[in-house]
Short mmCIF file of C-alpha atoms in Angstrom, two decimals:
data_model
loop_
_atom_site.label_atom_id
_atom_site.label_comp_id
_atom_site.label_asym_id
_atom_site.label_seq_id
_atom_site.Cartn_x
_atom_site.Cartn_y
_atom_site.Cartn_z
CA MET A 1 21.36 7.94 -3.65
CA PRO A 2 19.68 6.75 -0.42
CA ALA A 3 21.30 7.71 2.87
CA TYR A 4 19.14 5.22 4.78
CA ALA A 5 17.06 2.22 3.79
CA ILE A 6 14.28 0.97 6.05
CA GLU A 7 13.37 -2.62 5.23
CA GLY A 8 10.15 -4.21 6.48
CA VAL A 9 10.31 -2.60 9.92
CA SER A 10 7.73 -3.66 12.51
CA ALA A 11 7.24 -2.48 16.09
CA ALA A 12 4.69 -2.95 18.85
CA TYR A 13 3.15 -1.17 21.81
CA GLY A 14 3.25 -2.90 25.19
CA THR A 15 5.04 -6.10 26.16
CA GLY A 16 4.37 -9.83 26.19
CA SER A 17 0.81 -10.99 25.52
CA SER A 18 -0.49 -7.39 25.69
CA GLN A 19 1.50 -6.27 22.65
CA ARG A 20 -0.34 -4.39 19.90
CA PRO A 21 1.12 -3.70 16.44
CA ALA A 22 2.41 -0.15 15.98
CA LEU A 23 4.23 -0.63 12.67
CA SER A 24 3.72 -3.50 10.25
CA GLY A 25 6.41 -4.18 7.67
CA VAL A 26 7.12 -0.54 6.79
CA GLY A 27 9.79 -0.07 4.13
CA PHE A 28 11.16 3.01 2.34
CA GLN A 29 14.37 4.93 1.61
CA VAL A 30 15.56 8.40 2.60
CA GLY A 31 17.79 10.13 0.08
CA ALA A 32 20.78 12.25 1.03
CA GLY A 33 19.46 15.82 1.07
CA GLU A 34 15.82 14.70 0.77
CA LEU A 35 12.96 16.07 2.86
CA LEU A 36 10.64 13.15 3.44
CA VAL A 37 7.29 13.86 5.13
CA VAL A 38 5.39 11.12 6.95
CA LEU A 39 1.69 12.00 6.87
CA GLY A 40 -0.97 10.27 8.94
CA ARG A 41 -3.74 10.70 11.48
CA THR A 42 -3.33 10.31 15.23
CA GLY A 43 -2.46 6.68 15.96
CA ALA A 44 -1.02 6.03 12.50
CA GLY A 45 2.40 5.10 13.95
CA LYS A 46 4.25 8.25 12.87
CA THR A 47 6.02 8.99 16.17
CA THR A 48 6.76 5.29 16.66
CA LEU A 49 8.50 5.27 13.28
CA LEU A 50 10.73 8.21 14.31
CA ARG A 51 11.53 6.58 17.65
CA VAL A 52 12.49 3.36 15.88
CA LEU A 53 14.76 5.27 13.50
CA ALA A 54 16.38 7.15 16.39
CA GLY A 55 16.92 3.96 18.40
CA LEU A 56 14.54 5.01 21.16
CA GLN A 57 12.26 2.02 20.53
CA LYS A 58 13.13 -1.53 19.56
CA THR A 59 11.85 -3.17 16.42
CA THR A 60 10.11 -6.54 16.33
CA GLY A 61 11.25 -7.15 12.77
CA GLY A 62 13.04 -5.63 9.78
CA ARG A 63 16.28 -3.66 9.41
CA ILE A 64 17.54 -0.08 9.29
CA LEU A 65 20.52 0.30 6.96
CA GLU A 66 22.86 3.29 6.69
CA ALA A 67 24.61 3.93 3.38
CA GLY A 68 27.99 5.57 2.86
CA ASP A 69 30.33 2.82 4.08
CA PRO A 70 32.79 1.75 1.34
CA GLN A 71 32.14 -1.87 2.34
CA GLY A 72 28.40 -1.53 1.77
CA PRO A 73 25.28 -0.54 3.76
CA LYS A 74 25.65 -0.89 7.53
CA ASP A 75 22.88 -2.44 9.64
CA ILE A 76 22.29 -0.01 12.53
CA SER A 77 19.09 -1.64 13.83
CA ALA A 78 20.69 -2.65 17.12
CA LEU A 79 22.82 0.47 17.71
CA PRO A 80 21.97 2.73 20.67
CA PRO A 81 20.77 6.28 19.91
CA HIS A 82 24.11 8.02 20.53
CA MET A 83 25.79 5.83 17.89
CA ARG A 84 23.33 6.73 15.15
CA ASP A 85 24.09 9.82 13.12
CA MET A 86 20.64 11.31 13.73
CA ALA A 87 19.12 14.12 15.76
CA MET A 88 15.47 14.37 16.81
CA VAL A 89 13.32 17.45 17.37
CA PHE A 90 10.29 16.70 19.53
CA GLN A 91 6.82 18.24 19.43
CA ASN A 92 7.32 19.92 22.80
CA PHE A 93 10.40 22.11 22.85
CA SER A 94 12.12 20.24 25.71
CA LEU A 95 14.39 23.17 26.60
CA TYR A 96 16.03 23.53 30.01
CA PRO A 97 14.30 26.52 31.69
CA ASN A 98 17.29 27.28 33.96
CA MET A 99 19.68 27.58 30.98
CA ASP A 100 20.00 30.44 28.53
CA VAL A 101 19.90 29.90 24.76
CA ARG A 102 23.68 29.46 24.50
CA GLU A 103 23.67 26.76 27.19
CA ASN A 104 20.65 25.00 25.67
CA LEU A 105 22.34 24.92 22.27
CA SER A 106 25.65 23.66 23.61
CA PHE A 107 24.19 21.02 25.94
CA PRO A 108 24.12 18.13 23.39
CA LEU A 109 27.79 18.76 22.59
CA ARG A 110 29.06 18.53 26.15
CA ALA A 111 28.71 14.76 26.44
CA LYS A 112 32.05 13.22 27.42
CA ALA A 113 31.67 10.57 24.72
CA LEU A 114 31.97 13.28 22.04
CA GLY A 115 35.18 14.71 23.47
CA LEU A 116 34.72 18.09 21.76
CA PRO A 117 36.97 20.96 22.85
CA GLY A 118 35.36 24.17 24.11
CA SER A 119 36.43 26.10 21.01
CA GLU A 120 34.65 23.63 18.71
CA ILE A 121 31.49 23.76 20.85
CA ALA A 122 31.50 27.57 20.78
CA ALA A 123 32.01 27.63 17.02
CA ARG A 124 29.11 25.24 16.39
CA VAL A 125 26.79 27.18 18.70
CA ALA A 126 27.70 30.46 17.01
CA GLN A 127 27.10 29.00 13.56
CA ALA A 128 23.73 27.50 14.52
CA ALA A 129 22.64 30.76 16.18
CA GLU A 130 23.59 32.73 13.06
CA THR A 131 21.79 30.28 10.75
CA LEU A 132 18.62 30.39 12.83
CA GLY A 133 18.59 34.12 13.58
CA LEU A 134 19.31 33.62 17.28
CA ALA A 135 22.67 35.41 17.55
CA ASP A 136 21.16 38.26 19.56
CA LYS A 137 19.17 35.91 21.83
CA LEU A 138 22.00 33.77 23.23
CA ALA A 139 21.81 35.26 26.74
CA ARG A 140 18.03 34.89 27.05
CA ARG A 141 16.23 32.14 28.92
CA PRO A 142 13.30 30.17 27.45
CA HIS A 143 10.61 32.20 29.27
CA GLU A 144 11.92 35.32 27.50
CA LEU A 145 11.44 33.87 24.01
CA SER A 146 8.49 33.77 21.61
CA GLY A 147 7.03 30.49 20.36
CA GLY A 148 8.93 30.73 17.08
CA GLU A 149 12.20 31.48 18.87
CA LEU A 150 11.69 28.51 21.21
CA GLN A 151 11.16 26.26 18.21
CA ARG A 152 14.32 27.57 16.54
CA VAL A 153 16.33 26.84 19.67
CA ALA A 154 14.95 23.29 19.67
CA ILE A 155 15.97 22.90 16.04
CA GLY A 156 19.34 24.47 16.85
CA ARG A 157 20.04 21.81 19.49
CA ALA A 158 19.70 19.22 16.75
CA LEU A 159 21.62 21.34 14.24
CA VAL A 160 24.78 21.69 16.38
CA ARG A 161 25.24 17.91 16.28
CA ARG A 162 25.58 18.09 12.48
CA PRO A 163 23.71 14.83 11.98
CA LYS A 164 23.31 12.92 8.76
CA LEU A 165 19.56 12.74 9.34
CA PHE A 166 17.11 15.07 11.12
CA LEU A 167 13.98 13.56 12.65
CA MET A 168 11.17 16.07 13.22
CA ASP A 169 8.17 14.97 15.30
CA GLU A 170 5.35 17.47 14.55
CA PRO A 171 7.64 20.36 15.56
CA LEU A 172 5.09 23.07 14.69
CA ALA A 173 1.96 21.55 16.25
CA SER A 174 1.88 23.91 19.24
CA LEU A 175 2.34 27.12 17.21
CA ASP A 176 -0.45 29.36 15.95
CA ALA A 177 -1.37 29.21 12.24
CA LYS A 178 0.51 32.34 11.16
CA LEU A 179 3.72 31.36 12.94
CA ARG A 180 3.41 27.79 11.69
CA GLU A 181 3.27 29.04 8.11
CA ARG A 182 6.42 31.10 8.61
CA MET A 183 8.27 28.24 10.32
CA VAL A 184 7.42 25.87 7.44
CA LEU A 185 9.32 28.23 5.13
CA GLU A 186 12.23 28.49 7.58
CA ILE A 187 12.54 24.71 7.95
CA ARG A 188 12.47 24.27 4.17
CA ARG A 189 15.13 26.94 3.70
CA LEU A 190 17.29 25.45 6.46
CA GLN A 191 17.06 21.92 5.09
CA ARG A 192 17.97 23.12 1.60
CA SER A 193 20.95 25.13 2.82
CA LEU A 194 22.30 22.25 4.93
CA GLY A 195 21.71 19.64 2.23
CA CYS A 196 20.88 17.07 4.93
CA GLY A 197 18.26 14.35 4.99
CA MET A 198 15.13 15.00 7.00
CA VAL A 199 12.16 12.86 8.05
CA TYR A 200 9.34 15.17 9.09
CA VAL A 201 6.18 13.84 10.75
CA THR A 202 2.84 15.66 10.57
CA HIS A 203 -0.91 15.11 10.50
CA ASP A 204 -1.39 18.37 8.56
CA HIS A 205 -1.70 17.82 4.81
CA VAL A 206 -0.91 21.50 4.07
CA GLU A 207 2.44 21.18 5.87
CA ALA A 208 3.09 17.92 4.04
CA MET A 209 2.35 19.39 0.60
CA SER A 210 4.36 22.55 1.34
CA LEU A 211 7.48 20.83 2.67
CA ALA A 212 7.90 17.44 1.07
CA ASP A 213 10.10 16.24 -1.72
CA ARG A 214 8.27 12.98 -1.13
CA ILE A 215 5.36 11.96 1.12
CA LEU A 216 4.81 8.66 2.93
CA VAL A 217 1.18 8.11 3.90
CA LEU A 218 0.90 5.99 7.03
CA ASP A 219 -2.30 4.55 8.50
CA ARG A 220 -2.61 2.14 11.44
CA GLY A 221 1.06 1.23 11.18
CA LYS A 222 0.99 0.41 7.48
CA LEU A 223 2.48 2.32 4.57
CA LEU A 224 -0.36 3.09 2.14
CA GLN A 225 1.49 5.10 -0.50
CA GLU A 226 4.67 7.05 -1.18
CA GLY A 227 5.62 9.54 -3.85
CA PRO A 228 5.88 13.25 -4.77
CA PRO A 229 3.10 15.38 -3.24
CA ALA A 230 1.40 16.20 -6.56
CA ASP A 231 1.33 12.52 -7.61
CA ILE A 232 -0.27 11.41 -4.35
CA TYR A 233 -2.85 14.20 -4.53
CA ARG A 234 -3.80 13.45 -8.14
CA HIS A 235 -3.49 9.66 -7.99
CA PRO A 236 -4.23 8.46 -4.43
CA ALA A 237 -3.80 4.72 -3.98
CA ASP A 238 -7.14 4.35 -2.19
CA SER A 239 -9.93 6.32 -0.54
CA ARG A 240 -8.03 6.53 2.78
CA VAL A 241 -5.18 8.40 1.10
CA ALA A 242 -7.61 10.57 -0.86
CA ARG A 243 -9.32 11.67 2.37
CA MET A 244 -6.03 12.78 3.96
CA LEU A 245 -5.16 15.34 1.28
CA GLY A 246 -7.15 18.40 0.34
CA ARG A 247 -9.31 20.97 2.09
CA PRO A 248 -12.25 20.97 1.65
CA GLY A 249 -12.08 17.21 1.56
CA ILE A 250 -12.72 14.99 -1.46
CA ASN A 251 -16.29 13.98 -2.31
CA LEU A 252 -16.76 10.21 -2.15
CA LEU A 253 -19.90 8.86 -3.78
CA SER A 254 -21.29 5.34 -3.94
CA HIS A 255 -21.94 3.99 -7.44
CA GLU A 256 -25.69 4.48 -6.82
CA GLU A 257 -25.17 8.16 -5.92
CA ALA A 258 -22.91 8.67 -8.94
CA ALA A 259 -25.57 7.13 -11.20
CA ARG A 260 -28.27 9.41 -9.73
CA MET A 261 -26.11 12.40 -10.62
CA GLY A 262 -25.65 11.18 -14.20
CA LEU A 263 -21.92 10.51 -13.82
CA PRO A 264 -20.21 7.83 -15.95
CA PRO A 265 -20.77 4.23 -14.77
CA SER A 266 -18.35 3.34 -11.97
CA GLY A 267 -18.54 -0.45 -12.13
CA ASN A 268 -19.64 -0.73 -8.50
CA ARG A 269 -16.62 1.31 -7.36
CA LEU A 270 -16.45 4.31 -5.05
CA VAL A 271 -16.33 7.59 -7.00
CA GLY A 272 -14.02 10.41 -5.84
CA ILE A 273 -14.23 14.00 -7.09
CA ARG A 274 -12.12 16.83 -5.67
CA PRO A 275 -14.02 20.04 -4.78
CA GLU A 276 -12.04 22.05 -7.34
CA SER A 277 -12.87 19.58 -10.14
CA TRP A 278 -16.52 20.63 -10.33
CA LYS A 279 -17.62 23.27 -12.84
CA VAL A 280 -20.28 25.36 -11.09
CA THR A 281 -22.80 27.44 -13.08
CA ALA A 282 -25.58 29.56 -11.58
CA ASP A 283 -28.99 28.31 -12.73
CA PRO A 284 -32.27 29.03 -10.89
CA LYS A 285 -33.57 25.65 -12.12
CA GLY A 286 -30.39 23.73 -11.38
CA PRO A 287 -30.47 20.57 -9.24
CA ALA A 288 -27.80 21.74 -6.75
CA LEU A 289 -29.03 23.82 -3.81
CA ALA A 290 -26.46 25.87 -1.85
CA ALA A 291 -26.71 25.03 1.86
CA VAL A 292 -23.53 26.84 2.98
CA VAL A 293 -21.38 29.45 1.21
CA GLU A 294 -17.96 30.44 2.57
CA GLN A 295 -15.61 33.09 1.22
CA LEU A 296 -12.04 31.79 1.61
CA GLY A 297 -10.10 34.63 0.01
CA PRO A 298 -8.82 33.28 -3.32
CA GLN A 299 -11.71 30.84 -3.60
CA MET A 300 -15.28 30.24 -2.54
CA ALA A 301 -16.34 27.03 -0.80
CA LEU A 302 -19.90 25.76 -1.12
CA VAL A 303 -21.79 22.89 0.45
CA LEU A 304 -24.40 21.79 -2.08
CA ASP A 305 -27.39 19.49 -1.73
CA VAL A 306 -28.10 17.53 -4.90
CA GLN A 307 -31.20 15.37 -4.38
CA GLY A 308 -30.07 14.53 -0.87
CA ILE A 309 -26.42 14.05 -1.84
CA VAL A 310 -24.12 16.50 -0.01
CA LEU A 311 -21.17 17.80 -2.06
CA ARG A 312 -18.25 20.08 -1.21
CA VAL A 313 -17.36 22.35 -4.10
CA THR A 314 -14.94 25.24 -4.64
CA ALA A 315 -15.38 28.01 -7.18
CA SER A 316 -14.07 31.43 -8.14
CA PRO A 317 -14.91 34.19 -5.62
CA LEU A 318 -16.36 36.05 -8.64
CA LEU A 319 -19.26 33.60 -8.62
CA ARG A 320 -22.15 35.36 -6.94
CA ALA A 321 -23.63 32.88 -4.49
CA LYS A 322 -25.57 32.75 -1.26
CA ALA A 323 -27.35 30.05 0.68
CA GLY A 324 -30.53 29.06 -1.13
CA ASP A 325 -29.21 29.70 -4.66
CA ARG A 326 -29.28 26.93 -7.25
CA PHE A 327 -26.57 25.70 -9.62
CA ARG A 328 -25.77 23.26 -12.38
CA LEU A 329 -22.71 21.05 -11.96
CA GLY A 330 -20.35 19.51 -14.48
CA VAL A 331 -17.12 17.57 -14.21
CA ASP A 332 -14.46 16.44 -16.69
CA PRO A 333 -14.50 12.61 -16.69
CA ALA A 334 -10.67 12.71 -16.59
CA GLU A 335 -10.91 14.34 -13.13
CA ILE A 336 -12.96 11.52 -11.62
CA LEU A 337 -11.16 9.03 -9.36
CA TYR A 338 -12.34 5.45 -8.76
CA PHE A 339 -11.63 3.34 -5.70
CA ASP A 340 -12.38 -0.25 -4.76
CA THR A 341 -14.99 -0.42 -2.04
#
């Protein structure tokens, strides 16, 4: 059952005659307990979408509806941020440097409008600290914490509010790769244990595939595709979506290039083949010349030159290969994707 429904939401940058579209008729639903990832490049409108949901930016069209009212969905499009049951975690940690962890966690609860007694505030802070592994860090100030601990405090400030919906704006972007990988697991575990809805924004397709129950692909303010991660990876709606998922990236060939390689006729369409879809066989007389060979642990990545056509291919690390070697290539026709040009 959806907790929120976003219907044809539009927003703009700037004011008056200098306005530029930021979102154009974006519509989707967020289920109760669902982790929804919004994936897109810089400038796609991801942060704008979160700000619109949180009430930090006005819409120029569309509605935001909250479910759960016995009398039907409630339109919250015009409500100020403090009246929406949401909490946002920003890309930068936004912690108060003069406050310790306990004070940073309790700060959102001390607003007079909430009217929470001190005992309730203390109980919420203690619970959040325990959940996030910060119980022994409550007396420390931000400069005494690691990057992962700072991020957990930032998440904890949202957690103590016990919102219906978490909004995460690239919360791991400033962390190193190893810490980011660990925090992805922590966020997934936390979201599952809380059973809350979450909208998580990222430009990183690995994060998106690791975290999401469902992915929304956003580009230049428009929703290109939504669905489970595996479905979007296997059946991208168009070449823009196909390019956003996968590393190494998908090979996109014109119909002329596909014909030169002896692939099935594409009907003047763009041909897409994932690197892992190629079958690579060593052959000193093969048409594919290895330009670059990279060992990536569980797989090998090769850049091949086939009659001037550059292909990215992955293979088993057991394949013996070095730059200058030649190979034959094959592909199952069922693995080939076709896109309108």
